Every structure is written in C-alpha cells, then in structure tokens.
PDB file of C-alpha atoms in Angstrom:
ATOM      1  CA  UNK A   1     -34.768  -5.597 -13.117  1.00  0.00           C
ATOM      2  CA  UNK A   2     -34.653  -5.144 -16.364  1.00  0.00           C
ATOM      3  CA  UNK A   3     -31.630  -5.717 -19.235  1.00  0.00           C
ATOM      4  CA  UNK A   4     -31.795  -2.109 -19.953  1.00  0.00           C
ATOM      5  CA  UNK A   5     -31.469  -0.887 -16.291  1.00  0.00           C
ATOM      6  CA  UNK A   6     -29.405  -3.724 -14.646  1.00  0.00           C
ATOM      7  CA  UNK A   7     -25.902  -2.903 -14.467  1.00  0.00           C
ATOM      8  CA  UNK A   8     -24.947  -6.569 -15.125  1.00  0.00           C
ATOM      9  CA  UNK A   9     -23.923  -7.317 -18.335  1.00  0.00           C
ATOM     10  CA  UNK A  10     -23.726 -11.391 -19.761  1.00  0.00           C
ATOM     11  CA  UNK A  11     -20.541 -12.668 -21.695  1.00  0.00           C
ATOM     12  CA  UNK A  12     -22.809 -13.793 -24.465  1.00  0.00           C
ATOM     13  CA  UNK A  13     -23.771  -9.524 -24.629  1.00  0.00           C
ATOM     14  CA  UNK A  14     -19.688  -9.103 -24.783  1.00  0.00           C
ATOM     15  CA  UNK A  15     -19.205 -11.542 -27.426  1.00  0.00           C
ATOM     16  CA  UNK A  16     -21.817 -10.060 -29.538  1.00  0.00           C
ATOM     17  CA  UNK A  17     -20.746  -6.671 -29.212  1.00  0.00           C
ATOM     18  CA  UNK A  18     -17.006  -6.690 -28.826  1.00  0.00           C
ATOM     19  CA  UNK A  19     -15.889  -5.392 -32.050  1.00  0.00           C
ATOM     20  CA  UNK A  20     -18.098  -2.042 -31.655  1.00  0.00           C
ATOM     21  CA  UNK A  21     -16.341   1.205 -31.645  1.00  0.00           C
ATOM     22  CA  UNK A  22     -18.350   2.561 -28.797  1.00  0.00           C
ATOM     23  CA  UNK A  23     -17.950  -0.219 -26.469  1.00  0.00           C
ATOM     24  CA  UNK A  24     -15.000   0.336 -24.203  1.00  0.00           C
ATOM     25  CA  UNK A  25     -13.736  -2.899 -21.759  1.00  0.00           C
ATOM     26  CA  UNK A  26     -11.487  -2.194 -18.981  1.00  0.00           C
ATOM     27  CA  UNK A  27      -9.810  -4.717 -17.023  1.00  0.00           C
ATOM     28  CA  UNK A  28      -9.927  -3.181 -13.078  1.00  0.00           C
ATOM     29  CA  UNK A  29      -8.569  -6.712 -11.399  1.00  0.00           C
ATOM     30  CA  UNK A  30      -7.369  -5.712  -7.864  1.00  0.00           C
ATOM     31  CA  UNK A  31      -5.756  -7.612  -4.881  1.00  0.00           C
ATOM     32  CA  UNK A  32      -4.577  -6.721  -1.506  1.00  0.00           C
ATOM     33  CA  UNK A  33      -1.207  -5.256  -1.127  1.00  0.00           C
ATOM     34  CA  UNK A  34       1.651  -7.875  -1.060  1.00  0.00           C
ATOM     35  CA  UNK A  35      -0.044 -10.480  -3.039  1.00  0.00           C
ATOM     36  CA  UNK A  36       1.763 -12.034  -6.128  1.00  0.00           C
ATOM     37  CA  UNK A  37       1.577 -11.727  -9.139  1.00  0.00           C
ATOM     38  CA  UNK A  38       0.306  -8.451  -9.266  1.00  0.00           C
ATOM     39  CA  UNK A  39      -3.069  -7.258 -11.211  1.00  0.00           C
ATOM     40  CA  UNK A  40      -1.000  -5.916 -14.009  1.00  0.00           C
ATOM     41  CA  UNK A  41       1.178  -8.670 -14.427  1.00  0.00           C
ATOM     42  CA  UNK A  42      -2.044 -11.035 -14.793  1.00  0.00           C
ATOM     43  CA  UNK A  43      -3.513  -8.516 -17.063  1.00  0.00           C
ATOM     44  CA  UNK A  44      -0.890  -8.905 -19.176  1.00  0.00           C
ATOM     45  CA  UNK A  45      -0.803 -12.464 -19.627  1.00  0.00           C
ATOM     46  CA  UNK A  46      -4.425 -13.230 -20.713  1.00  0.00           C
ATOM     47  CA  UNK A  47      -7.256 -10.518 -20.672  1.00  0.00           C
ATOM     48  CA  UNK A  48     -10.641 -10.152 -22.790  1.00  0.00           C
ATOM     49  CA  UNK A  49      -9.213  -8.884 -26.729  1.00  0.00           C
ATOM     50  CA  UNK A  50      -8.925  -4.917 -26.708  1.00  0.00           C
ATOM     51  CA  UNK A  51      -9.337  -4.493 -22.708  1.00  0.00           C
ATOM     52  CA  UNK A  52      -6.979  -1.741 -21.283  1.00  0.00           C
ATOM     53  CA  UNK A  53      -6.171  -2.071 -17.943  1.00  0.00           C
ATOM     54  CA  UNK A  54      -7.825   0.400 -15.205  1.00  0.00           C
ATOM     55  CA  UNK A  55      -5.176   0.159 -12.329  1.00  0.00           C
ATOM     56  CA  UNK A  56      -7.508   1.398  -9.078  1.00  0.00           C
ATOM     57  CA  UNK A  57      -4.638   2.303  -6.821  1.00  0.00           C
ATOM     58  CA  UNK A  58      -3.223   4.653  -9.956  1.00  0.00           C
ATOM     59  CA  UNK A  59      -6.774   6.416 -10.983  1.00  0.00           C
ATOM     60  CA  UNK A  60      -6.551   7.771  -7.209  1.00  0.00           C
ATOM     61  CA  UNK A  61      -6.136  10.498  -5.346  1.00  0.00           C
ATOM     62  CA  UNK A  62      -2.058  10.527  -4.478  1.00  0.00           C
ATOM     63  CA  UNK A  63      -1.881  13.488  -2.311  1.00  0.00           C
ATOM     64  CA  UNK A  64      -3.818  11.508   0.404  1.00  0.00           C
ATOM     65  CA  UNK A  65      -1.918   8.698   2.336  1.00  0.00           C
ATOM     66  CA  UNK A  66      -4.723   6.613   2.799  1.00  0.00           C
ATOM     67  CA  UNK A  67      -5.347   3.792  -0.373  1.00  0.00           C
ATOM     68  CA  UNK A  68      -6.938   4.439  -3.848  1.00  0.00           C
ATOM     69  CA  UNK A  69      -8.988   7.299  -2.631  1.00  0.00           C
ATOM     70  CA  UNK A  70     -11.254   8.396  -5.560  1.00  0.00           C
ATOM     71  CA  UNK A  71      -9.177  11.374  -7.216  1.00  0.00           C
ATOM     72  CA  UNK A  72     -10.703  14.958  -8.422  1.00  0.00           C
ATOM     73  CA  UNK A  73     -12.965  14.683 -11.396  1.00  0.00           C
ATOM     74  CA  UNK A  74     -10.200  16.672 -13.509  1.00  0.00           C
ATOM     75  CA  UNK A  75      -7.615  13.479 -12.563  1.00  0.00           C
ATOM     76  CA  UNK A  76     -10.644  11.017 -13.556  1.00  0.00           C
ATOM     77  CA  UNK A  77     -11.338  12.312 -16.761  1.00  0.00           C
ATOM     78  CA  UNK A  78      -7.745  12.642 -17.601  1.00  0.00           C
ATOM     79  CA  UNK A  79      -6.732   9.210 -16.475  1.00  0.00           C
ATOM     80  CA  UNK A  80     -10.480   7.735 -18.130  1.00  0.00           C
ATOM     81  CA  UNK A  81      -9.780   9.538 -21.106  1.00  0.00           C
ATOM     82  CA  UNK A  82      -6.359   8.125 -21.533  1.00  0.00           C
ATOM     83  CA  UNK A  83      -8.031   4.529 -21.204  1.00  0.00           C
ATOM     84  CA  UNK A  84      -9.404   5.505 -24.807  1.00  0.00           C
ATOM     85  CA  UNK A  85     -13.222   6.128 -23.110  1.00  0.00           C
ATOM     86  CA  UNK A  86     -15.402   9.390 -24.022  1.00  0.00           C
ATOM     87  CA  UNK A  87     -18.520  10.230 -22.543  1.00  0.00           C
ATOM     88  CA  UNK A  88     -20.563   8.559 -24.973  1.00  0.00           C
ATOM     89  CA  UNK A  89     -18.963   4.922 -24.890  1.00  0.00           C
ATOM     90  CA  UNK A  90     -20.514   2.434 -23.066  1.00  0.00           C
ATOM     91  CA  UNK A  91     -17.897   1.287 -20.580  1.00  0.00           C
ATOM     92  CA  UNK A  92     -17.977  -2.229 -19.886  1.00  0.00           C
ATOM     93  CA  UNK A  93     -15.456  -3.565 -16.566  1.00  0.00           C
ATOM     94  CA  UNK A  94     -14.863  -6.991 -15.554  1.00  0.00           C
ATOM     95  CA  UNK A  95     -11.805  -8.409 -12.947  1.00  0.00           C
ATOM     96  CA  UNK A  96     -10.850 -11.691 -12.684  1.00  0.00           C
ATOM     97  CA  UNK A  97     -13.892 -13.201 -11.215  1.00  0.00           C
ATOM     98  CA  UNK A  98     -13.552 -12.797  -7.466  1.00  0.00           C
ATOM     99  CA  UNK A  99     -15.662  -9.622  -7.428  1.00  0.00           C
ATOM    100  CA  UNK A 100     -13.755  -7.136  -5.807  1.00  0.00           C
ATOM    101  CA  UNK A 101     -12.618  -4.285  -7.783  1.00  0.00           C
ATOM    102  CA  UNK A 102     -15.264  -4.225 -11.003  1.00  0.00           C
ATOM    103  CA  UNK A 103     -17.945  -2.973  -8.532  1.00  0.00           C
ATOM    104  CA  UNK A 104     -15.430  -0.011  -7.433  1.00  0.00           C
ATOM    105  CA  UNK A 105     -14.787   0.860 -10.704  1.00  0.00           C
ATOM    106  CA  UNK A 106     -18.146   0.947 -11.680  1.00  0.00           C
ATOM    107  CA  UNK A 107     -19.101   3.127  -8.657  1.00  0.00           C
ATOM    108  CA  UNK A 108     -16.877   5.631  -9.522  1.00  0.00           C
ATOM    109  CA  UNK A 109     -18.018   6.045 -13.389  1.00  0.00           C
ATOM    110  CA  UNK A 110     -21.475   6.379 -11.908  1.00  0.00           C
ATOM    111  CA  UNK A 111     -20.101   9.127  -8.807  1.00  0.00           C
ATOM    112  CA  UNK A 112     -18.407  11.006 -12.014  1.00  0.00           C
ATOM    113  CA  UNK A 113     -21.726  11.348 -13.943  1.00  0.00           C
ATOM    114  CA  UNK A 114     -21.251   8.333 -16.491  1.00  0.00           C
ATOM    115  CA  UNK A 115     -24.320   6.394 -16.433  1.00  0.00           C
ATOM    116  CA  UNK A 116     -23.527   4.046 -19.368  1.00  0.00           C
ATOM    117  CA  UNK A 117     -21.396   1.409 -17.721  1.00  0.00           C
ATOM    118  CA  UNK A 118     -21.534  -1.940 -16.698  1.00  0.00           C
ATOM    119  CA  UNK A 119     -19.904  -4.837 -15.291  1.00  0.00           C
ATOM    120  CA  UNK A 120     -19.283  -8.521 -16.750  1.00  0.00           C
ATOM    121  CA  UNK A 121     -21.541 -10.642 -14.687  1.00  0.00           C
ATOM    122  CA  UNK A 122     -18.605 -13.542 -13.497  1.00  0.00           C
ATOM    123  CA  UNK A 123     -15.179 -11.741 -15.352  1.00  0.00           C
ATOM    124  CA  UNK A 124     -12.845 -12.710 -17.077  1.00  0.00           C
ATOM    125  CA  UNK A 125     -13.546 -16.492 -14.840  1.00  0.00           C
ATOM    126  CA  UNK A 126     -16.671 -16.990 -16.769  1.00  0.00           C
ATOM    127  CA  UNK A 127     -14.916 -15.393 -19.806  1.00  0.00           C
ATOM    128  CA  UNK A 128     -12.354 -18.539 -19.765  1.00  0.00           C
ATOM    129  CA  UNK A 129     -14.620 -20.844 -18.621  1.00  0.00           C
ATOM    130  CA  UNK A 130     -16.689 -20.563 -21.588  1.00  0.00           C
ATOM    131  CA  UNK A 131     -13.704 -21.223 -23.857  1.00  0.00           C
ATOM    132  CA  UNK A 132     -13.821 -17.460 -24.891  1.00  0.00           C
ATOM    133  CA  UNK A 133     -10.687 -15.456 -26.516  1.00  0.00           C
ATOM    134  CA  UNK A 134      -8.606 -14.133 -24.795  1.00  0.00           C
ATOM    135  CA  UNK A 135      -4.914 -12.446 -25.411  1.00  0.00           C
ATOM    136  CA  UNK A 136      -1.766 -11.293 -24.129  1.00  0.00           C
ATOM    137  CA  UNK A 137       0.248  -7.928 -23.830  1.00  0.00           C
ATOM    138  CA  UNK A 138      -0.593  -4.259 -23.219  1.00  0.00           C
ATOM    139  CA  UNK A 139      -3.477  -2.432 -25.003  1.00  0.00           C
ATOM    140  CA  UNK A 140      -2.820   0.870 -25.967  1.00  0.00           C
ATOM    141  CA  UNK A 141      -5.781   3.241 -26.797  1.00  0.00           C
ATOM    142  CA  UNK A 142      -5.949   6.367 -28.721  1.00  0.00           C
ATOM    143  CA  UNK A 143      -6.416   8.707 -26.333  1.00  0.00           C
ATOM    144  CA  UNK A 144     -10.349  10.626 -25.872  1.00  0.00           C
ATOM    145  CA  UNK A 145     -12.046  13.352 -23.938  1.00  0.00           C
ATOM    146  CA  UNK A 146     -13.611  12.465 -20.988  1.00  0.00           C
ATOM    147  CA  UNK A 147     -15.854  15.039 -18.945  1.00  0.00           C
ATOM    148  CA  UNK A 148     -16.049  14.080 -15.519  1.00  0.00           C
ATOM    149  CA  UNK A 149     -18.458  16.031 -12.583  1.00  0.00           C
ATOM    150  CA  UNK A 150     -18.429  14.239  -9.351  1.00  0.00           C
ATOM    151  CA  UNK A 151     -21.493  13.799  -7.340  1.00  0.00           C
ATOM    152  CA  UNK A 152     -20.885  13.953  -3.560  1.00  0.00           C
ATOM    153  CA  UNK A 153     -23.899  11.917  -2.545  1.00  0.00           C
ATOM    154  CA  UNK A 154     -22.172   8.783  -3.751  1.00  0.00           C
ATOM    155  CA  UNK A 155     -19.298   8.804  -1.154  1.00  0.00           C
ATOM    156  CA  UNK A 156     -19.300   9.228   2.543  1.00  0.00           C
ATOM    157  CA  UNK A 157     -16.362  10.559   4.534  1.00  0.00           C
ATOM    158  CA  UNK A 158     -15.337   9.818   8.167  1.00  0.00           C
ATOM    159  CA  UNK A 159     -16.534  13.217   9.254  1.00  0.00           C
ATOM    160  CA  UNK A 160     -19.446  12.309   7.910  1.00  0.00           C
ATOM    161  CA  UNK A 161     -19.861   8.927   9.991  1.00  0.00           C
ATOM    162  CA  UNK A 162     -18.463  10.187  12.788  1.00  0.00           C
ATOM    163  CA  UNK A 163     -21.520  12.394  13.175  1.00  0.00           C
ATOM    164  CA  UNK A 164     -23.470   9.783  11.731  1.00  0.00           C
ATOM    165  CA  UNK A 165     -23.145   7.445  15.357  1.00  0.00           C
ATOM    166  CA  UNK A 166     -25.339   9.867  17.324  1.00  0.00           C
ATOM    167  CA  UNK A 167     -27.721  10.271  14.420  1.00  0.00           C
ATOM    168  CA  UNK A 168     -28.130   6.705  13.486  1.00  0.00           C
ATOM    169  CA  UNK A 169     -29.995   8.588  10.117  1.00  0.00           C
ATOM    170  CA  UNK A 170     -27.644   6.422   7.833  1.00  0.00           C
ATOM    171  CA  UNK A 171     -27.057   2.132   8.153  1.00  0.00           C
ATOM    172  CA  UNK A 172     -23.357   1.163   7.727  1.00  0.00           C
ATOM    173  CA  UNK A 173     -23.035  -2.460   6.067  1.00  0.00           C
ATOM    174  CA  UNK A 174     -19.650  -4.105   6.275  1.00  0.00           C
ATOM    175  CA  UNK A 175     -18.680  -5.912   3.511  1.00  0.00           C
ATOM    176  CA  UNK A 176     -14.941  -7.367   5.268  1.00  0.00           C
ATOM    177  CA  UNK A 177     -15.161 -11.035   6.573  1.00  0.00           C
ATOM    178  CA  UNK A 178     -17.116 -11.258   9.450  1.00  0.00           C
ATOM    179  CA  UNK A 179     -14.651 -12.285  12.117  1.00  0.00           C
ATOM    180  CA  UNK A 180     -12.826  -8.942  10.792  1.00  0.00           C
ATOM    181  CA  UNK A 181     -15.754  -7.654  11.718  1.00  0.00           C
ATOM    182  CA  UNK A 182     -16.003  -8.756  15.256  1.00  0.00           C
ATOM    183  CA  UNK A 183     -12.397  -8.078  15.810  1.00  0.00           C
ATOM    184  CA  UNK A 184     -11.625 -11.704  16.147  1.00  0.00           C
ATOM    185  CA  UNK A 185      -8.330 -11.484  13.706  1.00  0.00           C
ATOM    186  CA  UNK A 186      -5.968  -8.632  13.098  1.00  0.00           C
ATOM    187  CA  UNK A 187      -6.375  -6.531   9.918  1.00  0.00           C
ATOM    188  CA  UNK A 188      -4.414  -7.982   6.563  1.00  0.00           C
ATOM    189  CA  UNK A 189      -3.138  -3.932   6.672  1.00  0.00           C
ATOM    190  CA  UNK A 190      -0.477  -3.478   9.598  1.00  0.00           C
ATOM    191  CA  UNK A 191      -1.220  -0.734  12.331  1.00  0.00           C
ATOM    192  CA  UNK A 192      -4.540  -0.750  12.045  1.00  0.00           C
ATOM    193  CA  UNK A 193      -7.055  -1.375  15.143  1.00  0.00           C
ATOM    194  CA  UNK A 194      -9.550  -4.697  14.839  1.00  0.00           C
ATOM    195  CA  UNK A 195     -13.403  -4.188  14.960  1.00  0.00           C
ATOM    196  CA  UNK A 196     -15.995  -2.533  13.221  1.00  0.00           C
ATOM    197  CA  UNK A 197     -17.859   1.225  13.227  1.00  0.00           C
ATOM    198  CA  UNK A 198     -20.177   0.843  16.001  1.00  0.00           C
ATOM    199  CA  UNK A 199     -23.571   0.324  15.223  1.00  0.00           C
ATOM    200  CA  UNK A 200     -22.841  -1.414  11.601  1.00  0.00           C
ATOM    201  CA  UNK A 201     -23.975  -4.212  10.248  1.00  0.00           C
ATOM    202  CA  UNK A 202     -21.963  -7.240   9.290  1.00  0.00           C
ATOM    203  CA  UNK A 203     -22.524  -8.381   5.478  1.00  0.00           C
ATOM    204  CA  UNK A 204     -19.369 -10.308   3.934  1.00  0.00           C
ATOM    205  CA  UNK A 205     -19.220  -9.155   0.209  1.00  0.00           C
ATOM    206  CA  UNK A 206     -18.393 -13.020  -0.631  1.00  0.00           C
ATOM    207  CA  UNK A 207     -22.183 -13.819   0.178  1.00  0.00           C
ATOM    208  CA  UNK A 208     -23.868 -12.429  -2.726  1.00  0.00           C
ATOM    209  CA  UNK A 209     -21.893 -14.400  -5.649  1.00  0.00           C
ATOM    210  CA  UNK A 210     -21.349 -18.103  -6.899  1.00  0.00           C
ATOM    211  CA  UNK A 211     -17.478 -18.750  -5.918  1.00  0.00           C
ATOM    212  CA  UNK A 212     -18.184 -21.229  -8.576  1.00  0.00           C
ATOM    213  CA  UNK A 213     -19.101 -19.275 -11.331  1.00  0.00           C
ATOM    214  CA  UNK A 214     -18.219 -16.142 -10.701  1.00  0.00           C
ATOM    215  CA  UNK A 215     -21.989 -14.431 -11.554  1.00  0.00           C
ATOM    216  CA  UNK A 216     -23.850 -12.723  -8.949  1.00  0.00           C
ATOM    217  CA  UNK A 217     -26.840 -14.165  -6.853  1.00  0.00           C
ATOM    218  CA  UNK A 218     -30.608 -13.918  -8.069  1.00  0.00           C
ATOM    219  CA  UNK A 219     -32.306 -10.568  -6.691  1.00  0.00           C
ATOM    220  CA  UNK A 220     -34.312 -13.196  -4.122  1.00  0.00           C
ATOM    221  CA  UNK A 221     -30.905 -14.392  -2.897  1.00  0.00           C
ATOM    222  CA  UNK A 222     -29.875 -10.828  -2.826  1.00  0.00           C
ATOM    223  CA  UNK A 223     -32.461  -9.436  -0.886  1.00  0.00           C
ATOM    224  CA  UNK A 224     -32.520 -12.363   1.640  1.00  0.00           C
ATOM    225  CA  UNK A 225     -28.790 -11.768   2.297  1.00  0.00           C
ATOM    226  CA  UNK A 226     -29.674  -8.319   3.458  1.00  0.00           C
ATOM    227  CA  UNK A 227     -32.282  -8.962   5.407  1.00  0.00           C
ATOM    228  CA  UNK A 228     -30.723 -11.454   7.471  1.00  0.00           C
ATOM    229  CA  UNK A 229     -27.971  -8.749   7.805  1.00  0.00           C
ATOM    230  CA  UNK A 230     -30.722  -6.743   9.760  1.00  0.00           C
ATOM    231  CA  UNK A 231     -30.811  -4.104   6.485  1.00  0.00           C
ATOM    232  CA  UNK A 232     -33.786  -2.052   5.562  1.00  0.00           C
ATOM    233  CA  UNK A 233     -33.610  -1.367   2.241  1.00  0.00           C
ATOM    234  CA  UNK A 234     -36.072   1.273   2.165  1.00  0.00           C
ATOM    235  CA  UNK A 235     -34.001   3.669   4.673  1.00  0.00           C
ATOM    236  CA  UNK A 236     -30.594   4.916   3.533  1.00  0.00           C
ATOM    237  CA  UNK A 237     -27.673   2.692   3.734  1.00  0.00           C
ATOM    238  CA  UNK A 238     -23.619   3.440   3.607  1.00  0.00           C
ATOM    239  CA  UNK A 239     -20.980   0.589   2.314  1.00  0.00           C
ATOM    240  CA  UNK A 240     -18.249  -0.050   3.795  1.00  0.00           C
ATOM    241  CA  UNK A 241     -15.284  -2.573   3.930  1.00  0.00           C
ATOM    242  CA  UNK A 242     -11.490  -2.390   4.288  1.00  0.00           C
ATOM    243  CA  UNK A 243     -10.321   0.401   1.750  1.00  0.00           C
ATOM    244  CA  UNK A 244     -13.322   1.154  -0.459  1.00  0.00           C
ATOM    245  CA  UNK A 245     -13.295  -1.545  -2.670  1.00  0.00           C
ATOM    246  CA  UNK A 246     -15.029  -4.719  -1.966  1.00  0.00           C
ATOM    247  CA  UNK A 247     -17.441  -2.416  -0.351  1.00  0.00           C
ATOM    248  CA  UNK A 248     -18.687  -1.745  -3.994  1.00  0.00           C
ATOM    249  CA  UNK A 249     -19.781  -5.474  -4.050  1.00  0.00           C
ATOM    250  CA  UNK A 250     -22.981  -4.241  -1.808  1.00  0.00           C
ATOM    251  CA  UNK A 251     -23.062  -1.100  -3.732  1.00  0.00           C
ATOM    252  CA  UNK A 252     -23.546  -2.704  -6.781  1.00  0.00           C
ATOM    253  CA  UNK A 253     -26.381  -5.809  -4.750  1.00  0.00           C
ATOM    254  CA  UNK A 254     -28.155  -2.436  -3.244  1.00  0.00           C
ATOM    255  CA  UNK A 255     -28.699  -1.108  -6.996  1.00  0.00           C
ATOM    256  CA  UNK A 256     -29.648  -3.876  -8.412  1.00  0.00           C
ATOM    257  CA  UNK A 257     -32.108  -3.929  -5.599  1.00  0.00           C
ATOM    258  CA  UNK A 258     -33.424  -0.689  -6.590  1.00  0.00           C
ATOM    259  CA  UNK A 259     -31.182   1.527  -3.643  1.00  0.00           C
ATOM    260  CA  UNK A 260     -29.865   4.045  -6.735  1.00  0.00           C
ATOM    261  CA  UNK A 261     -27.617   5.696  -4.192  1.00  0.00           C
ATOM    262  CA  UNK A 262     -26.089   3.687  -1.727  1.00  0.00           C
ATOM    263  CA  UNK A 263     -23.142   6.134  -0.865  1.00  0.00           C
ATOM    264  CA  UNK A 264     -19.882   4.186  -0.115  1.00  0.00           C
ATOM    265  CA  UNK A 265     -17.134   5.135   2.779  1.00  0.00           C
ATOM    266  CA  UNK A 266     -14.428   5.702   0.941  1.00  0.00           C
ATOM    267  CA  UNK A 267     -11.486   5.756   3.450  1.00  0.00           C
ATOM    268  CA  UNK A 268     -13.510   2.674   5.141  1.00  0.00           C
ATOM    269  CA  UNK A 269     -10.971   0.536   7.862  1.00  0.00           C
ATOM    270  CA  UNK A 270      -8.044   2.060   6.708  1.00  0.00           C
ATOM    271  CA  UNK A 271      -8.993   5.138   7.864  1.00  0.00           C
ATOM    272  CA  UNK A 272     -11.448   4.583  10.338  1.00  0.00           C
ATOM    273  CA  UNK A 273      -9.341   1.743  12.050  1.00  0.00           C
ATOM    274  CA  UNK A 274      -6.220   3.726  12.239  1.00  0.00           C
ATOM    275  CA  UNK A 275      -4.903   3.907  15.510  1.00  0.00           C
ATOM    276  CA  UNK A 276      -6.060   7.297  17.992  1.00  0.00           C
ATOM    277  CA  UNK A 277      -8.628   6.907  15.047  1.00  0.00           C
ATOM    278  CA  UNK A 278     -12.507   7.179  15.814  1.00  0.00           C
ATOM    279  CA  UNK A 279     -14.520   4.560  18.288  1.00  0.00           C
ATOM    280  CA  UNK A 280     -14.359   0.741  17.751  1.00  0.00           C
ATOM    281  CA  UNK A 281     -16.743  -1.387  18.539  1.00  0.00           C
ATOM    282  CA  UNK A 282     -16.220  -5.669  18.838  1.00  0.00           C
ATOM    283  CA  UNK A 283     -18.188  -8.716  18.581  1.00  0.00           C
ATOM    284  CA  UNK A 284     -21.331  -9.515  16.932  1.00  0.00           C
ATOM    285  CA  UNK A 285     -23.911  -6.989  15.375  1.00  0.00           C
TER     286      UNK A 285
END
C-alpha cells in the first residue's frame, strides 16, 4: 500500500506538516463508560498543539438509546464543521494510543463522503514517546462548512444481520476479547446477554497492533491475523464489536488490506446482546 492510499499517517508526516492551514487534527480518545479520568479530561491535560477534541458519544445520534450511534449527515456536518474542518482539509485523528476510537472516527468521515482523512499510526503514545510537543487546555476553532452525504453501504443494521444468519452472504468478525466472545465473562455493559452473533468469527481488535508502540502490524501480520480468524478477504465481511467502536480497528486492517468497504454494525453487542434481543450463540467459532 502505498503513502498516498494508506490511511496511516507517521508522526514524522505530523511534525512536518502541523502548522498548515489545511491540515485539521482531532483528538477522538474514547474509553468505556465508568472509567476515570474521562477522554476530555485527558484531552485537556496534554494533546498534539492545535488538536480539538472529537467527543464520539457527542457527534451521535441522541434520539436513539443505544451508544454513539452515527448521527444524520446534517448533525455530522454541523458538529464537523464546528471542529473548524471543511471539506477540503485533510483531517488527521489520533487517540491516545490504545486504538480504539481513531478507527471509528475515521470510518465515519469516510461513511460521510470525506475521503481525505487519516489516522496517526501509534497516537498521541508514539507522539510522547518521541519527545514531541504537546500542550494543555481547550482548542477552540473558527467555525467552517462542512457538507456531509452519508453512504449506507458503510454501516450494517441489526435488521440487516438478522436476515443476514440464513443468508450467510456477509462474514461477521468480532473484534471484543475473545472469551467475550464465547460467552465465558459477562459484558463490561450491564443487562446485556454474553455470546456472540451466531456464525461470526472471533478476531480481538488488540491483535493487529504493537501494545508497545502503539503503530499497527505490517500488512503480512495483518493478513495472517485474518486468516487464522477463518476470514476470506475476497468475500464481503461486516465488523463488529461491543458498541461500534473498536470494531473500526478491523475496519481500518480490512482497508489497508485492500477490502474498501468493510461495512461496520453499528449498534454491535449493545444492541444485538440486549436481552429478548436476537439469537446468541456460545463457545468457540
């Protein structure tokens, strides 16, 4: 893959090009509900210089009860262009390094027809580890115009899965930790039902980065993790995790790997796990 079609982007790239008015950074660090101190609060003590901060749960859809479901392209624009970005900047996002919530954001700039955007290979981790910048406080951008046009083939819903069990047409690849996956361990998200979709595969988003840097795995390592997953990657493939996010992980793996539209479940366990919800399936794949 090449610089000018990977969706990775180096710190060194960053560094070089920070200053330039059409570059855009956006902090989108996420973590599970409940955990301390939140995103914004770490955002605010030491991010990349002139990052705003893209909160996931807020650019959402809030008439739906289930989590940071993607809003209607009016909201995204709106809530984008209040982030300072127009359609012609080049949006780069980074999080703090544990790739979770950069991958979602950058799946939803690409589902609301902006192609230029990319993600910091190893956030704002790397970032520090290099002995980079970095500052404090809230960034406050003058405002822009942001277009956005959603394309459905990037998401999947559970109406759509549900029909998708006697049709098999689509593979489901769970990104959640694997005894998650089997049902071995309740959900982190009370209520919900242990298992996984029947018929998906088990692929823990944690396998395709260095914990120790931060940067993603080489396409070989890439492409080795899905096929011991039992993934074709030449037949079309749905993500899926706990709510949507660190499904994006696999998203972003598939498209590196040349799957350009790897749709993503959006309502994922949440919904799907919900009790009286649709069948569950335990154990191994």
């Amino acid at each position: 893959m090449s610089v000018a079609t990977d969706p990775l982007l180096s710190t060194d790239w960053l560094a070089t090009h920070i200053g330039d008015p059409g570059v855009k950074i956006i902090d989108a660090s996420f973590k599970m509900p409940g955990v301390l101190p939140l995103p914004k609060d770490d955002y605010l003590a030491s991010h990349i210089p002139g990052a705003a901060f893209f909160d996931v749960d807020a650019v959402s859809d809030h008439s739906n009860p289930l989590p940071h479901m993607f809003p209607s392209a009016e909201q995204f624009g709106r809530d984008v262009g209040g982030l300072g970005i127009s359609n012609d900047d080049t949006v780069v996002i980074y999080d703090s390094g544990g790739w979770v919530a950069a991958p979602r954001a950058w799946w939803m700039f690409l589902s609301f027809g902006h192609r230029n955007v990319r993600i910091l290979d190893g956030g704002l981790k790397k970032w520090v580890a290099e002995g980079r910048k970095v500052e404090r406080g809230e960034v406050t951008p003058r405002p822009a115009v942001f277009k956005a046009t959603l394309d459905p083939r990037r998401t999947r819903s559970m109406q759509q899965l549900i029909a998708n069990l006697a049709t098999q047409a689509e593979q489901v690849i769970d990104a959640r930790a694997n005894d998650r996956y089997q049902g071995k361990v309740a959900e982190p998200r009370p209520g919900l039902r242990s298992g996984h979709i029947p018929g998906s595969l088990s692929l823990p988003y944690n396998r395709l980065f260095d914990a120790a840097t931060g940067t993603m795995k080489s396409l070989n390592e890439l492409r080795a993790a899905f096929t011991e997953a039992g993934v074709k990657l030449d037949a079309p493939i749905v993500t899926s995790c706990g709510s949507g996010v660190s499904a994006a992980v696999l998203t972003l793996a598939l498209y590196r790997l040349g799957v350009e539209n790897p749709a993503l479940y959006d309502g994922s366990w949440t919904e799907w796990g919900a009790a009286g919800g649709p069948p569950v399936a335990t154990g191994p794949a």
